[in-house]
Coordinates of C-alpha atoms in Angstrom, one line a residue:
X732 CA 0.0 0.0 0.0
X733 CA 1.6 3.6 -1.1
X734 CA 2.0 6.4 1.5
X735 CA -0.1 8.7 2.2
X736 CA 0.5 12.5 2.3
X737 CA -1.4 14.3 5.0
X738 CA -1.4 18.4 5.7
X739 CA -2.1 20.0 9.0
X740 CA -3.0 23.6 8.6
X741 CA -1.7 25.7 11.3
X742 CA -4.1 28.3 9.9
X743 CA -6.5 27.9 7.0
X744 CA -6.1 28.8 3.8
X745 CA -8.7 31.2 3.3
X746 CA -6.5 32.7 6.1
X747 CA -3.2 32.9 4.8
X748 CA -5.1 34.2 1.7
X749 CA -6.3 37.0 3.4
X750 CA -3.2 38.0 5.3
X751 CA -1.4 37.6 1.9
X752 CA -4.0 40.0 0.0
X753 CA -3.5 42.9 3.4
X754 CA 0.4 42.1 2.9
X755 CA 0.2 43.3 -1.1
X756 CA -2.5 45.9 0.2
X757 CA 0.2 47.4 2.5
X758 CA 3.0 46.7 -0.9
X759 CA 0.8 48.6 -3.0
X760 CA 0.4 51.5 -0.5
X761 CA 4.4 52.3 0.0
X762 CA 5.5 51.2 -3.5
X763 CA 4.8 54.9 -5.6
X764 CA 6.1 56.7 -2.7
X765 CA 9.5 54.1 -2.0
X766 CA 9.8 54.5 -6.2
X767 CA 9.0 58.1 -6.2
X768 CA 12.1 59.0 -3.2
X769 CA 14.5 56.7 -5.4
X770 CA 13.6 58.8 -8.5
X771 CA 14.2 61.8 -6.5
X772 CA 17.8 60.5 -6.4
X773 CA 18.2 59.6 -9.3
X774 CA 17.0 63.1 -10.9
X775 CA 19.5 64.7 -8.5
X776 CA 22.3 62.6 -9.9
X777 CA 21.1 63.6 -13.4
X778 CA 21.5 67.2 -12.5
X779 CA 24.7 66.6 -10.9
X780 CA 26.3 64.2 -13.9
X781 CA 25.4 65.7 -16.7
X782 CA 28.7 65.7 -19.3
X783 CA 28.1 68.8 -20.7
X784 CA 28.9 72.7 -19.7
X785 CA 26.1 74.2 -19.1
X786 CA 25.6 77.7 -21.0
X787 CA 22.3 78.3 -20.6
X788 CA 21.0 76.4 -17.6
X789 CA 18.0 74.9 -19.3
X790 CA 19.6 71.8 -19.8
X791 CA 19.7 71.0 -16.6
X792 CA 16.5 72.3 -16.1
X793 CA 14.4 70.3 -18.1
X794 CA 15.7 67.6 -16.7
X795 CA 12.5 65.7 -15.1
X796 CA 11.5 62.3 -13.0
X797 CA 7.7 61.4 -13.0
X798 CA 6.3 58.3 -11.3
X799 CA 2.8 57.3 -12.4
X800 CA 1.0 53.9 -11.1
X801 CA -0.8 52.1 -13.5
X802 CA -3.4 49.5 -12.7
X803 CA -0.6 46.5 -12.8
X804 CA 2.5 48.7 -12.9
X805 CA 4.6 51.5 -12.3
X806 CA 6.4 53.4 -14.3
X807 CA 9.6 56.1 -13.3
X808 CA 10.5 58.4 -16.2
X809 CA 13.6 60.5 -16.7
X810 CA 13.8 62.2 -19.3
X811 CA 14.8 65.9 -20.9
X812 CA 12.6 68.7 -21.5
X813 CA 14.4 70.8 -24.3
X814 CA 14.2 69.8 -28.0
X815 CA 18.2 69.7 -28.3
X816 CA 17.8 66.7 -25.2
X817 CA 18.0 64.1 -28.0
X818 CA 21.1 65.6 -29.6
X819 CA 23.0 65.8 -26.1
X820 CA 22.0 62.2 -25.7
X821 CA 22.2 60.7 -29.1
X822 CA 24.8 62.7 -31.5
X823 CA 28.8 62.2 -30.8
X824 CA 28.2 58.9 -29.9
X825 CA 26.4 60.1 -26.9
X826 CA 29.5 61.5 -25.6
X827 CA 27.0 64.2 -23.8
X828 CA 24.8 61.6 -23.0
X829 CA 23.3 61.5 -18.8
X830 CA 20.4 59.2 -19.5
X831 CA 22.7 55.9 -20.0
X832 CA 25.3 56.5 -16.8
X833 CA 21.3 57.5 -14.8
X834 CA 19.9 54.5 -15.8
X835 CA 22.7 52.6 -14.7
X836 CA 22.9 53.9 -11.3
X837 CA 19.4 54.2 -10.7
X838 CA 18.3 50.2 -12.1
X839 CA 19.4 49.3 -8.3
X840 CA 17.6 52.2 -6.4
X841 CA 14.3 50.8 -7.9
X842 CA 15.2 47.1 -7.1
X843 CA 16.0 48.6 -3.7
X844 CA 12.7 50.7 -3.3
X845 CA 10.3 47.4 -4.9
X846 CA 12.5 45.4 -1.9
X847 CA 11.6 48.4 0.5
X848 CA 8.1 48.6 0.4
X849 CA 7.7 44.2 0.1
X850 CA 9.2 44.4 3.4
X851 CA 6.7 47.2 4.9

């Protein structure tokens, strides 16, 4: 005769379903604000990177970070707000390029933010 498998539930499932469903509750509530703050960094190592000499200051400026939270995701956004943004990051071989060296930095901010508010 084969062996038979039994399981004890120290709590019931419908249980550990609800305290999993408060836990991503509680996940959803920190996560835009954990990704937001690493943004924030991330932005202010933009400004603080950037390869080129700034001659007019709007460069720099322009430089933005938005968060926005989707229904199943979120999404952080660097990006430049002058028309010449796509020259300083593309033409030369994006020798005046931020975006690249900010992403690069920044990819473990957000793995550490998503980390962050799992563990709130």
């Amino acid at each position: 005769m084969a062996d038979r498998v039994r399981i004890a539930w120290a709590e019931s499932p419908e249980s550990l379903a609800n305290q999993l469903e408060a836990w991503w509750g509680r996940v959803e509530g920190r996560l835009s604000g954990e990704i937001t703050a690493a943004g924030q960094t991330i932005l202010a190592y933009a400004k603080a990177s950037h390869p080129w000499q700034n001659r007019t200051g709007a460069a720099e400026a322009g430089l933005s970070m938005q968060v926005e939270q989707g229904r199943d995701s979120i999404t952080l956004t660097i990006s430049h707000g002058v028309y010449y943004g796509i020259y300083l990051e593309g033409r030369w071989g994006g020798r005046w390029g931020v975006l690249p060296a900010t992403i690069s930095m920044g990819a473990p901010l957000v793995m550490a933010a998503a980390l962050s508010a799992m563990r709130g």
